[in-house]
Short mmCIF file of C-alpha atoms in Angstrom, two decimals:
data_model
loop_
_atom_site.label_atom_id
_atom_site.label_comp_id
_atom_site.label_asym_id
_atom_site.label_seq_id
_atom_site.Cartn_x
_atom_site.Cartn_y
_atom_site.Cartn_z
CA UNK A 1 -7.53 26.12 -42.32
CA UNK A 2 -5.62 23.66 -44.47
CA UNK A 3 -2.08 22.52 -43.66
CA UNK A 4 0.06 20.18 -45.71
CA UNK A 5 3.09 18.34 -44.35
CA UNK A 6 4.98 17.15 -47.40
CA UNK A 7 7.93 14.85 -48.09
CA UNK A 8 7.82 13.16 -44.68
CA UNK A 9 9.11 9.65 -44.03
CA UNK A 10 6.29 7.52 -42.65
CA UNK A 11 6.57 4.00 -41.30
CA UNK A 12 4.48 1.65 -43.44
CA UNK A 13 3.63 -1.88 -42.39
CA UNK A 14 2.66 -2.65 -45.98
CA UNK A 15 5.98 -1.41 -47.32
CA UNK A 16 7.86 -2.98 -44.42
CA UNK A 17 9.77 0.23 -43.86
CA UNK A 18 9.73 3.96 -44.47
CA UNK A 19 7.91 5.57 -47.40
CA UNK A 20 7.60 9.16 -48.57
CA UNK A 21 4.22 10.54 -47.53
CA UNK A 22 2.28 13.78 -47.51
CA UNK A 23 -0.54 14.58 -45.10
CA UNK A 24 -3.34 17.13 -45.40
CA UNK A 25 -4.73 18.49 -42.15
CA UNK A 26 -8.13 20.20 -41.93
CA UNK A 27 -9.51 21.78 -38.75
CA UNK A 28 -7.08 19.89 -36.56
CA UNK A 29 -7.88 16.48 -38.10
CA UNK A 30 -5.86 14.24 -40.41
CA UNK A 31 -7.87 14.54 -43.61
CA UNK A 32 -5.80 12.78 -46.28
CA UNK A 33 -2.58 10.85 -46.90
CA UNK A 34 -0.73 10.61 -50.20
CA UNK A 35 2.40 8.60 -50.88
CA UNK A 36 5.13 8.87 -53.46
CA UNK A 37 7.95 11.23 -54.32
CA UNK A 38 5.72 13.75 -56.11
CA UNK A 39 4.41 16.34 -53.66
CA UNK A 40 0.79 17.46 -54.03
CA UNK A 41 -0.30 20.93 -55.05
CA UNK A 42 -0.32 22.89 -51.79
CA UNK A 43 -1.13 26.34 -53.15
CA UNK A 44 -3.29 28.31 -50.74
CA UNK A 45 -2.39 26.08 -47.79
CA UNK A 46 0.16 26.37 -45.03
CA UNK A 47 2.97 24.03 -46.05
CA UNK A 48 5.58 22.29 -43.90
CA UNK A 49 8.39 20.56 -45.78
CA UNK A 50 9.44 17.57 -43.65
CA UNK A 51 12.07 16.26 -46.06
CA UNK A 52 14.47 13.98 -44.22
CA UNK A 53 12.26 13.76 -41.13
CA UNK A 54 10.25 10.88 -39.71
CA UNK A 55 6.58 11.66 -39.12
CA UNK A 56 5.14 9.89 -36.09
CA UNK A 57 1.97 10.06 -34.06
CA UNK A 58 2.58 12.45 -31.18
CA UNK A 59 4.29 10.60 -28.35
CA UNK A 60 2.14 9.75 -25.31
CA UNK A 61 3.51 9.77 -21.75
CA UNK A 62 1.16 8.28 -19.16
CA UNK A 63 3.34 8.97 -16.11
CA UNK A 64 4.67 12.47 -15.47
CA UNK A 65 5.02 15.02 -12.67
CA UNK A 66 4.15 18.63 -13.45
CA UNK A 67 4.54 19.68 -9.78
CA UNK A 68 1.80 22.34 -9.97
CA UNK A 69 0.03 23.15 -7.70
CA UNK A 70 2.40 23.53 -4.78
CA UNK A 71 5.89 22.95 -6.15
CA UNK A 72 6.12 25.57 -8.87
CA UNK A 73 9.81 26.11 -8.13
CA UNK A 74 10.42 22.61 -9.51
CA UNK A 75 8.05 22.80 -12.51
CA UNK A 76 4.85 24.45 -13.68
CA UNK A 77 2.17 23.26 -16.04
CA UNK A 78 3.53 25.79 -18.52
CA UNK A 79 7.19 24.72 -18.30
CA UNK A 80 6.36 21.01 -18.07
CA UNK A 81 4.15 21.00 -21.14
CA UNK A 82 6.74 23.02 -23.06
CA UNK A 83 9.36 20.44 -22.16
CA UNK A 84 7.00 17.66 -23.23
CA UNK A 85 6.42 19.35 -26.59
CA UNK A 86 10.16 19.68 -27.15
CA UNK A 87 10.47 15.95 -26.44
CA UNK A 88 7.84 15.14 -29.07
CA UNK A 89 5.03 14.39 -26.61
CA UNK A 90 1.50 15.56 -27.38
CA UNK A 91 -0.37 13.81 -24.54
CA UNK A 92 0.82 13.60 -20.93
CA UNK A 93 -0.79 12.32 -17.72
CA UNK A 94 0.34 14.10 -14.52
CA UNK A 95 0.40 12.35 -11.18
CA UNK A 96 -1.58 13.73 -8.22
CA UNK A 97 1.19 14.04 -5.60
CA UNK A 98 1.06 17.83 -5.67
CA UNK A 99 0.26 20.21 -2.79
CA UNK A 100 -2.61 20.23 -2.36
CA UNK A 101 -2.91 16.64 -3.56
CA UNK A 102 -5.16 16.23 -6.59
CA UNK A 103 -7.82 14.55 -4.46
CA UNK A 104 -10.82 16.87 -5.02
CA UNK A 105 -12.79 17.92 -8.11
CA UNK A 106 -11.63 21.49 -7.48
CA UNK A 107 -7.94 20.55 -7.75
CA UNK A 108 -8.53 18.47 -10.88
CA UNK A 109 -10.39 21.42 -12.40
CA UNK A 110 -7.55 23.76 -11.47
CA UNK A 111 -5.04 21.62 -13.30
CA UNK A 112 -7.27 21.23 -16.36
CA UNK A 113 -8.01 24.96 -16.49
CA UNK A 114 -4.31 25.84 -16.21
CA UNK A 115 -3.45 23.26 -18.85
CA UNK A 116 -5.99 24.84 -21.18
CA UNK A 117 -4.71 28.39 -20.71
CA UNK A 118 -0.99 27.84 -20.06
CA UNK A 119 -0.17 24.40 -21.47
CA UNK A 120 0.81 23.51 -25.02
CA UNK A 121 0.05 19.76 -25.08
CA UNK A 122 -2.89 17.65 -23.94
CA UNK A 123 -2.95 17.12 -20.16
CA UNK A 124 -4.94 14.17 -18.74
CA UNK A 125 -4.67 14.19 -14.93
CA UNK A 126 -4.93 11.30 -12.52
CA UNK A 127 -6.65 11.72 -9.15
CA UNK A 128 -5.48 10.31 -5.84
CA UNK A 129 -6.84 7.02 -4.52
CA UNK A 130 -6.83 8.21 -0.92
CA UNK A 131 -7.24 11.65 0.62
CA UNK A 132 -3.88 13.43 0.81
CA UNK A 133 -2.35 10.12 -0.35
CA UNK A 134 -2.28 9.05 3.30
CA UNK A 135 -3.86 5.65 2.69
CA UNK A 136 -6.60 6.18 5.28
CA UNK A 137 -9.74 7.21 3.39
CA UNK A 138 -10.82 6.86 -0.22
CA UNK A 139 -11.41 9.97 -2.28
CA UNK A 140 -14.72 10.70 -4.01
CA UNK A 141 -14.13 8.61 -7.13
CA UNK A 142 -17.40 9.50 -8.95
CA UNK A 143 -16.89 13.25 -8.44
CA UNK A 144 -13.26 13.04 -9.53
CA UNK A 145 -14.20 11.15 -12.68
CA UNK A 146 -16.85 13.76 -13.42
CA UNK A 147 -14.22 16.51 -12.97
CA UNK A 148 -12.02 14.93 -15.63
CA UNK A 149 -9.65 12.49 -13.89
CA UNK A 150 -8.67 9.56 -16.12
CA UNK A 151 -7.75 7.12 -13.36
CA UNK A 152 -6.76 6.81 -9.72
CA UNK A 153 -3.31 6.50 -8.17
CA UNK A 154 -1.38 7.37 -5.02
CA UNK A 155 1.83 7.57 -7.04
CA UNK A 156 4.81 8.49 -4.92
CA UNK A 157 3.66 6.15 -2.16
CA UNK A 158 2.24 2.67 -2.15
CA UNK A 159 -1.21 1.96 -0.73
CA UNK A 160 -0.10 -0.08 2.26
CA UNK A 161 -3.49 -1.42 3.38
CA UNK A 162 -4.74 -4.33 1.28
CA UNK A 163 -8.40 -3.80 2.22
CA UNK A 164 -8.13 -0.13 1.23
CA UNK A 165 -6.72 -1.13 -2.14
CA UNK A 166 -9.39 -3.77 -2.69
CA UNK A 167 -12.12 -1.25 -1.88
CA UNK A 168 -10.54 1.23 -4.29
CA UNK A 169 -10.40 -1.37 -7.04
CA UNK A 170 -14.03 -2.38 -6.56
CA UNK A 171 -15.16 1.26 -6.72
CA UNK A 172 -12.99 2.01 -9.74
CA UNK A 173 -14.36 -1.08 -11.50
CA UNK A 174 -17.93 0.12 -10.92
CA UNK A 175 -16.99 3.37 -12.67
CA UNK A 176 -15.07 1.63 -15.50
CA UNK A 177 -11.88 3.40 -14.41
CA UNK A 178 -8.32 2.08 -13.93
CA UNK A 179 -6.22 1.86 -10.78
CA UNK A 180 -2.61 2.87 -11.37
CA UNK A 181 -0.30 1.62 -8.62
CA UNK A 182 3.04 2.75 -7.23
CA UNK A 183 4.16 -0.58 -5.77
CA UNK A 184 6.30 -0.23 -2.66
CA UNK A 185 6.14 -1.87 0.75
CA UNK A 186 7.17 0.88 3.18
CA UNK A 187 8.51 -1.54 5.78
CA UNK A 188 11.31 -2.59 3.41
CA UNK A 189 12.51 0.77 2.10
CA UNK A 190 12.82 3.19 5.01
CA UNK A 191 16.14 5.03 5.00
CA UNK A 192 17.36 3.55 1.72
CA UNK A 193 18.31 5.50 -1.41
CA UNK A 194 19.61 2.92 -3.90
CA UNK A 195 18.85 -0.68 -4.80
CA UNK A 196 20.16 -3.60 -2.81
CA UNK A 197 23.04 -4.32 -5.15
CA UNK A 198 26.66 -3.71 -6.02
CA UNK A 199 26.65 0.07 -5.52
CA UNK A 200 25.00 -0.18 -2.09
CA UNK A 201 27.51 -2.84 -0.95
CA UNK A 202 30.47 -0.85 -2.24
CA UNK A 203 29.45 2.32 -0.41
CA UNK A 204 27.98 0.77 2.73
CA UNK A 205 24.47 2.02 2.00
CA UNK A 206 21.18 0.46 3.00
CA UNK A 207 19.56 -0.97 -0.10
CA UNK A 208 16.01 -1.11 -1.42
CA UNK A 209 15.27 -4.80 -2.08
CA UNK A 210 13.48 -6.00 -5.20
CA UNK A 211 10.75 -7.60 -3.11
CA UNK A 212 9.65 -4.17 -1.82
CA UNK A 213 8.12 -3.62 -5.28
CA UNK A 214 7.12 -7.17 -6.11
CA UNK A 215 5.17 -7.79 -2.88
CA UNK A 216 2.66 -5.09 -3.82
CA UNK A 217 2.55 -6.22 -7.45
CA UNK A 218 1.62 -9.76 -6.39
CA UNK A 219 -0.92 -8.57 -3.83
CA UNK A 220 -2.57 -6.20 -6.28
CA UNK A 221 -2.77 -8.73 -9.10
CA UNK A 222 -4.76 -10.98 -6.78
CA UNK A 223 -7.00 -8.07 -5.80
CA UNK A 224 -7.46 -7.14 -9.44
CA UNK A 225 -8.46 -10.71 -10.21
CA UNK A 226 -11.02 -10.56 -7.40
CA UNK A 227 -12.52 -7.22 -8.45
CA UNK A 228 -12.09 -7.28 -12.23
CA UNK A 229 -10.59 -3.78 -12.34
CA UNK A 230 -8.05 -2.64 -14.90
CA UNK A 231 -4.88 -2.60 -12.80
CA UNK A 232 -1.82 -0.79 -14.14
CA UNK A 233 1.62 -1.15 -12.54
CA UNK A 234 3.78 1.97 -12.48
CA UNK A 235 7.49 2.06 -13.41
CA UNK A 236 8.27 -1.68 -13.27
CA UNK A 237 11.92 -2.26 -12.37
CA UNK A 238 12.45 -5.81 -11.09
CA UNK A 239 12.57 -9.32 -12.49
CA UNK A 240 10.27 -10.53 -9.69
CA UNK A 241 7.56 -8.00 -10.57
CA UNK A 242 7.78 -9.01 -14.23
CA UNK A 243 7.38 -12.66 -13.35
CA UNK A 244 4.19 -11.87 -11.42
CA UNK A 245 2.75 -9.64 -14.15
CA UNK A 246 3.44 -12.31 -16.74
CA UNK A 247 1.66 -14.88 -14.60
CA UNK A 248 -1.29 -12.55 -14.03
CA UNK A 249 -1.69 -11.94 -17.74
CA UNK A 250 -1.44 -15.65 -18.47
CA UNK A 251 -4.50 -16.40 -16.32
CA UNK A 252 -6.57 -13.52 -17.69
CA UNK A 253 -6.12 -10.81 -15.05
CA UNK A 254 -6.62 -7.32 -16.51
CA UNK A 255 -3.13 -6.10 -15.62
CA UNK A 256 -0.96 -3.76 -17.67
CA UNK A 257 2.37 -2.15 -16.88
CA UNK A 258 4.95 0.44 -17.87
CA UNK A 259 8.71 0.92 -17.82
CA UNK A 260 10.96 4.01 -17.92
CA UNK A 261 13.92 4.57 -20.25
CA UNK A 262 16.37 4.71 -17.32
CA UNK A 263 15.32 1.24 -16.14
CA UNK A 264 15.97 -0.08 -19.66
CA UNK A 265 19.38 1.56 -20.08
CA UNK A 266 21.07 1.98 -16.68
CA UNK A 267 21.81 -0.33 -13.75
CA UNK A 268 23.10 0.33 -10.24
CA UNK A 269 26.56 -0.58 -11.47
CA UNK A 270 26.54 2.54 -13.68
CA UNK A 271 26.13 4.94 -10.74
CA UNK A 272 29.31 7.02 -10.33
CA UNK A 273 31.29 6.86 -7.10
CA UNK A 274 30.76 10.63 -6.77
CA UNK A 275 27.34 9.76 -5.29
CA UNK A 276 25.72 12.22 -7.72
CA UNK A 277 22.05 12.40 -6.73
CA UNK A 278 21.03 12.87 -10.36
CA UNK A 279 21.27 9.08 -10.41
CA UNK A 280 18.75 8.74 -7.55
CA UNK A 281 15.23 7.75 -8.55
CA UNK A 282 12.34 5.67 -7.27
CA UNK A 283 12.25 2.83 -8.14
CA UNK A 284 16.04 2.89 -7.99
CA UNK A 285 18.33 1.70 -10.73
CA UNK A 286 18.38 -2.08 -10.32
CA UNK A 287 20.87 -4.79 -11.21
CA UNK A 288 21.94 -5.65 -14.78
CA UNK A 289 19.80 -8.80 -14.51
CA UNK A 290 16.73 -6.67 -13.79
CA UNK A 291 17.54 -4.34 -16.70
CA UNK A 292 17.62 -7.24 -19.14
CA UNK A 293 14.41 -8.64 -17.65
CA UNK A 294 12.69 -5.28 -18.25
CA UNK A 295 13.91 -5.15 -21.85
CA UNK A 296 12.70 -8.67 -22.57
CA UNK A 297 9.36 -8.03 -20.86
CA UNK A 298 8.77 -4.95 -23.03
CA UNK A 299 9.68 -6.99 -26.10
CA UNK A 300 7.29 -9.86 -25.31
CA UNK A 301 4.39 -7.63 -24.22
CA UNK A 302 4.50 -8.36 -20.51
CA UNK A 303 5.28 -4.66 -20.11
CA UNK A 304 2.90 -2.72 -22.34
CA UNK A 305 4.22 0.82 -22.64
CA UNK A 306 7.11 3.21 -22.09
CA UNK A 307 6.74 6.25 -19.82
CA UNK A 308 9.25 8.82 -18.59
CA UNK A 309 8.24 9.38 -14.93
CA UNK A 310 9.45 12.95 -15.60
CA UNK A 311 10.26 14.20 -12.08
CA UNK A 312 11.95 17.61 -11.92
CA UNK A 313 13.68 18.88 -8.77
CA UNK A 314 15.68 21.99 -8.04
CA UNK A 315 19.46 21.95 -8.25
CA UNK A 316 19.63 22.82 -4.56
CA UNK A 317 17.59 19.75 -3.64
CA UNK A 318 19.69 17.42 -5.74
CA UNK A 319 22.89 18.93 -4.30
CA UNK A 320 22.04 17.37 -0.91
CA UNK A 321 23.69 14.12 -1.94
CA UNK A 322 22.58 10.57 -2.60
CA UNK A 323 21.16 9.88 0.85
CA UNK A 324 19.30 13.18 1.42
CA UNK A 325 18.24 14.35 -2.03
CA UNK A 326 14.73 13.64 -3.33
CA UNK A 327 14.13 10.77 -5.76
CA UNK A 328 13.58 11.48 -9.44
CA UNK A 329 15.01 12.59 -12.78
CA UNK A 330 13.63 14.54 -15.74
CA UNK A 331 12.75 12.61 -18.87
CA UNK A 332 10.67 14.42 -21.51
CA UNK A 333 13.48 15.81 -23.63
CA UNK A 334 15.74 12.76 -23.73
CA UNK A 335 13.34 9.79 -23.84
CA UNK A 336 13.03 9.17 -27.57
CA UNK A 337 16.68 9.88 -28.48
CA UNK A 338 17.89 7.61 -25.67
CA UNK A 339 15.75 4.68 -26.74
CA UNK A 340 16.27 5.19 -30.45
CA UNK A 341 20.04 5.35 -30.03
CA UNK A 342 20.28 2.47 -27.57
CA UNK A 343 17.89 0.00 -29.17
CA UNK A 344 16.92 0.93 -32.75
CA UNK A 345 20.26 2.07 -34.12
CA UNK A 346 21.89 -1.02 -32.59
CA UNK A 347 19.36 -3.29 -34.29
CA UNK A 348 17.72 -4.79 -31.22
CA UNK A 349 14.37 -3.11 -31.90
CA UNK A 350 12.64 -1.99 -35.04
CA UNK A 351 11.64 1.66 -35.33
CA UNK A 352 8.02 0.53 -35.55
CA UNK A 353 8.31 -1.32 -32.23
CA UNK A 354 9.63 1.74 -30.39
CA UNK A 355 7.00 4.02 -31.90
CA UNK A 356 4.18 1.67 -30.96
CA UNK A 357 5.32 1.42 -27.34
CA UNK A 358 5.30 5.24 -27.12
CA UNK A 359 2.16 6.02 -29.14
CA UNK A 360 -0.50 3.48 -30.09
CA UNK A 361 0.09 1.15 -27.15
CA UNK A 362 -0.43 3.83 -24.44
CA UNK A 363 -3.54 4.92 -26.34
CA UNK A 364 -4.80 1.33 -26.38
CA UNK A 365 -4.08 0.65 -22.71
CA UNK A 366 -5.86 3.80 -21.56
CA UNK A 367 -8.48 3.89 -24.34
CA UNK A 368 -7.44 7.26 -25.73
CA UNK A 369 -8.33 8.61 -29.21
CA UNK A 370 -4.69 9.49 -29.94
CA UNK A 371 -1.48 7.75 -30.96
CA UNK A 372 -2.43 7.08 -34.58
CA UNK A 373 -1.81 8.52 -38.04
CA UNK A 374 -5.10 7.24 -39.42
CA UNK A 375 -7.35 9.49 -41.48
CA UNK A 376 -9.93 11.15 -39.22
CA UNK A 377 -7.69 11.09 -36.13
CA UNK A 378 -6.62 14.25 -34.29
CA UNK A 379 -3.58 15.79 -35.95
CA UNK A 380 -1.21 15.17 -33.04
CA UNK A 381 2.07 14.67 -34.88
CA UNK A 382 5.80 14.69 -34.24
CA UNK A 383 8.61 15.14 -36.75
CA UNK A 384 11.88 13.48 -35.75
CA UNK A 385 15.33 13.84 -37.30
CA UNK A 386 16.69 10.33 -36.98
CA UNK A 387 20.14 11.30 -38.29
CA UNK A 388 20.65 14.30 -36.02
CA UNK A 389 23.33 13.52 -33.45
CA UNK A 390 23.50 15.86 -30.49
CA UNK A 391 24.85 15.91 -26.96
CA UNK A 392 22.47 16.01 -24.00
CA UNK A 393 22.87 19.50 -22.53
CA UNK A 394 20.67 20.18 -19.48
CA UNK A 395 21.27 23.94 -19.91
CA UNK A 396 19.08 23.80 -23.02
CA UNK A 397 16.14 22.02 -21.37
CA UNK A 398 12.75 23.72 -21.30
CA UNK A 399 11.86 21.93 -18.07
CA UNK A 400 12.92 23.72 -14.90
CA UNK A 401 14.66 20.54 -13.82
CA UNK A 402 18.27 19.81 -14.77
CA UNK A 403 18.37 16.52 -12.86
CA UNK A 404 19.46 13.92 -15.38
CA UNK A 405 22.16 11.23 -15.36
CA UNK A 406 22.44 11.51 -19.15
CA UNK A 407 24.24 14.86 -19.41
CA UNK A 408 26.94 14.67 -22.07
CA UNK A 409 25.56 11.57 -23.79
CA UNK A 410 25.64 11.77 -27.60
CA UNK A 411 22.32 10.66 -29.03
CA UNK A 412 20.49 10.40 -32.34
CA UNK A 413 16.80 10.90 -33.10
CA UNK A 414 15.87 14.34 -31.83
CA UNK A 415 12.34 15.71 -32.39
CA UNK A 416 12.23 18.77 -34.65
CA UNK A 417 8.53 19.68 -34.60
CA UNK A 418 5.49 18.91 -32.46
CA UNK A 419 1.90 19.51 -33.55
CA UNK A 420 -1.19 19.21 -31.32
CA UNK A 421 -4.65 19.27 -32.88
CA UNK A 422 -3.24 20.67 -36.11
CA UNK A 423 -1.35 23.51 -34.40
CA UNK A 424 2.44 23.59 -34.41
CA UNK A 425 3.33 24.09 -30.74
CA UNK A 426 7.10 23.69 -30.95
CA UNK A 427 9.81 23.67 -33.59
CA UNK A 428 13.55 23.30 -33.25
CA UNK A 429 14.04 26.53 -35.16
CA UNK A 430 11.51 28.78 -33.40
CA UNK A 431 10.87 27.13 -30.04
CA UNK A 432 7.45 27.20 -28.36
CA UNK A 433 4.48 28.59 -30.26
CA UNK A 434 1.53 29.58 -28.13
#
């Protein structure tokens, strides 16, 4: 089957900006590009007129929570992948802190099978480092890799035992697999819901100190240096962690890292006095100094990629208040508009920079055959209306979660179509296409 997307705006390094382009897709693969105002003859082919829309590689999100199995009331593989498609994502990597934990080949296979039959985007699951994420015994790394896991992480909790982490890194290195780390020292965070900053002081709350994250980052960089493993730091949020990652990279340690839109846009000083738990996440919103450090680190390459840490919860759970509600916010459907509006339209970033941090850079870090518009690549594509301004309305989300601090924000740059392997899986006009 032949599909043409015509009259799209494509970023061109050679042109130093956007150019009109037309792409021919054959059997799910990008077969040909043509440029110029004159559209090609598309007779006999399915034709999509993308006039006025940016064409981008499908966005890639290497840190998400689909909640299934075990927490289907929060999210399912079906609803989560639909939400991802609406947000322009074509590849997502779910974390293993489900119930049961994704710590056996059977659970990995369950997720992959469900993703194949019920999902609409590519799903690349991580497996747990330790059984039940309890930090006591390593999982069967070779069997989990064979089952289809793309890396190992105990996301949601930090691996507290340094010897356990070193053993995990050595085993992962022998299998040419990455370790993805949630960095958090439990002894410093118990009973705290927000960062140790202005909001905590104002409301008399126990705070989560920056060093609770940075201690594990520093420890693990040393362990990565000793073992040679690819070590990837989850959801970086503090200036101290960034300093350590920058130092590790400077001496040749194979360390990469990620940051979430909320840690680039919001600080603890933005949290409303209403104590709305839709502003509660882990890592917590940090100080304005940390926010600027994260932005600069992404700009200079210390932080490699952007992820959402999409973490849906029920409205009932979030209604428990700041101290008792679970950590986490949803992110698929707002990520690109937030970052485009905040950083590209204001002139701080180029459009090309943002696209790379959400497409080709995640593909590079995790060695994936996606995130590119090159001829011969899978036709995973996203059309984005850069001039479309719309208000964030959680009632319209496809995710089951409504937990976002961005409700009511007016943003530009909303995806209008998502294609995976040459198949249109979502359009703004017609919704999900299975």
